[in-house]
Amino acid sequence: SACSSRYVRSQLHPMWQEPLEMPGGERQSPIDISLRKSVFDPNLKPFVTQYDPRTCQQIWNNGYSFLVEYDDTTDKSTLRGGPLEDKFRLCQFHFHWGENNTWGSEHTVDRHLYPAELHLVHWNADKYALFEEAIMEENGLAVIGVFLKVGKRHEGLQKLVDALPAVRHKDSVVEFTKFDPSCLLPESMNEYWTYAGSLTTPPLTEAVTWIIMKQAIEVSHEQLAVFRSLLFTSAEEEVQKSMVNNFRVQQPLKGRTVRSSFS
Ligand SMILES: Clc1ccc(Cc2nnn[n-]2)cc1
Ligand SMILES: [Zn+2]
């Protein structure tokens, strides 16, 4: 789908060095979510996801993460409500993780690091016709972040884990269908934080309304180990590099407020 096939890959290198300056840079991501600084907003409604598993198309190793891509040419898989004014279309989801279970998430809660973080990327289909347009606009994207912690095996995730060896190398793609990403969301959907931020890889555009779930999902150590068996490098390269630590360093909050949907 357009949302990731035109993924800005030219600048994407797992070890790209900070700081890749983003003009303004007033609302960069990721950040630490400080519990005592976040503000309960009673007007925040629950958000609603309606995902159609038939829109799931493929998995692509883009050399930074693996993206599960959805057909975003119709309104079949959408996100609305919560802090959002408009209807957003799911275009892909991906993860960020570490080389061990000690770190790997992009966001933290009171500096607590999780071993991995899921991002479900959506774009504003009420205001824009294409993902490429939305990515450049301040109300263009909505990303749901879900923390992963080590515990029992996640049965829903296993179908995805079993497909990963087929996309071990950068630029590999495998067909992947009938996957409903709502199985990756935590039970309590009405407890989240939200703030105005950015993409965490180039183009780093300040287009994202972040929705970070309070409840983490549990996955097994073995499932995370399969994530780490992926490679940043393509099959042709002599030196193979494990795809690990594909997260960005945390960014200054600057005058922003993180709101919570719960008190
Ligand atoms: Cl299209 C796109 C661009 C960047 C990223 C990386 C990212 N940005 N925010 N969370 N992950 C994901 C999808
Ligand atoms: Zn991400």
mmCIF file with all atom_site columns, N, CA, C and O and ligand atoms in Angstrom, residues 94 96 106 119 200 210, ligand 2:
data_model
loop_
_atom_site.group_PDB
_atom_site.id
_atom_site.type_symbol
_atom_site.label_atom_id
_atom_site.label_alt_id
_atom_site.label_comp_id
_atom_site.label_asym_id
_atom_site.label_entity_id
_atom_site.label_seq_id
_atom_site.pdbx_PDB_ins_code
_atom_site.Cartn_x
_atom_site.Cartn_y
_atom_site.Cartn_z
_atom_site.occupancy
_atom_site.B_iso_or_equiv
_atom_site.pdbx_formal_charge
_atom_site.auth_seq_id
_atom_site.auth_comp_id
_atom_site.auth_asym_id
_atom_site.auth_atom_id
_atom_site.pdbx_PDB_model_num
ATOM   1  N  N  . HIS A 1 94  ? 4.006  -1.860 12.755 1.00 0.00 ? 94  HIS A N  1
ATOM   2  C  CA . HIS A 1 94  ? 5.390  -2.325 12.869 1.00 0.00 ? 94  HIS A CA 1
ATOM   3  C  C  . HIS A 1 94  ? 5.776  -2.263 14.338 1.00 0.00 ? 94  HIS A C  1
ATOM   4  O  O  . HIS A 1 94  ? 4.997  -1.809 15.169 1.00 0.00 ? 94  HIS A O  1
ATOM   5  N  N  . HIS A 1 96  ? 9.221  -1.712 17.349 1.00 0.00 ? 96  HIS A N  1
ATOM   6  C  CA . HIS A 1 96  ? 10.592 -1.294 17.690 1.00 0.00 ? 96  HIS A CA 1
ATOM   7  C  C  . HIS A 1 96  ? 11.003 -2.177 18.866 1.00 0.00 ? 96  HIS A C  1
ATOM   8  O  O  . HIS A 1 96  ? 10.177 -2.441 19.757 1.00 0.00 ? 96  HIS A O  1
ATOM   9  N  N  . GLU A 1 106 ? 10.229 2.859  22.376 1.00 0.00 ? 106 GLU A N  1
ATOM   10 C  CA . GLU A 1 106 ? 10.577 4.256  22.023 1.00 0.00 ? 106 GLU A CA 1
ATOM   11 C  C  . GLU A 1 106 ? 10.077 5.190  23.121 1.00 0.00 ? 106 GLU A C  1
ATOM   12 O  O  . GLU A 1 106 ? 10.804 6.051  23.601 1.00 0.00 ? 106 GLU A O  1
ATOM   13 N  N  . HIS A 1 119 ? 3.549  -0.094 16.902 1.00 0.00 ? 119 HIS A N  1
ATOM   14 C  CA . HIS A 1 119 ? 2.956  1.133  16.353 1.00 0.00 ? 119 HIS A CA 1
ATOM   15 C  C  . HIS A 1 119 ? 1.988  0.802  15.226 1.00 0.00 ? 119 HIS A C  1
ATOM   16 O  O  . HIS A 1 119 ? 2.380  0.187  14.218 1.00 0.00 ? 119 HIS A O  1
ATOM   17 N  N  . THR A 1 200 ? 9.123  8.866  14.189 1.00 0.00 ? 200 THR A N  1
ATOM   18 C  CA . THR A 1 200 ? 10.405 8.699  14.894 1.00 0.00 ? 200 THR A CA 1
ATOM   19 C  C  . THR A 1 200 ? 11.523 8.249  13.946 1.00 0.00 ? 200 THR A C  1
ATOM   20 O  O  . THR A 1 200 ? 12.618 7.908  14.394 1.00 0.00 ? 200 THR A O  1
ATOM   21 N  N  . TRP A 1 210 ? -0.322 11.052 18.878 1.00 0.00 ? 210 TRP A N  1
ATOM   22 C  CA . TRP A 1 210 ? 0.026  9.780  19.509 1.00 0.00 ? 210 TRP A CA 1
ATOM   23 C  C  . TRP A 1 210 ? -1.054 9.354  20.479 1.00 0.00 ? 210 TRP A C  1
ATOM   24 O  O  . TRP A 1 210 ? -1.606 10.189 21.223 1.00 0.00 ? 210 TRP A O  1
HETATM 25 ZN ZN . ZN  B 2 .   ? 7.251  3.136  14.932 1.00 0.00 ? 2   ZN  B ZN 1
#
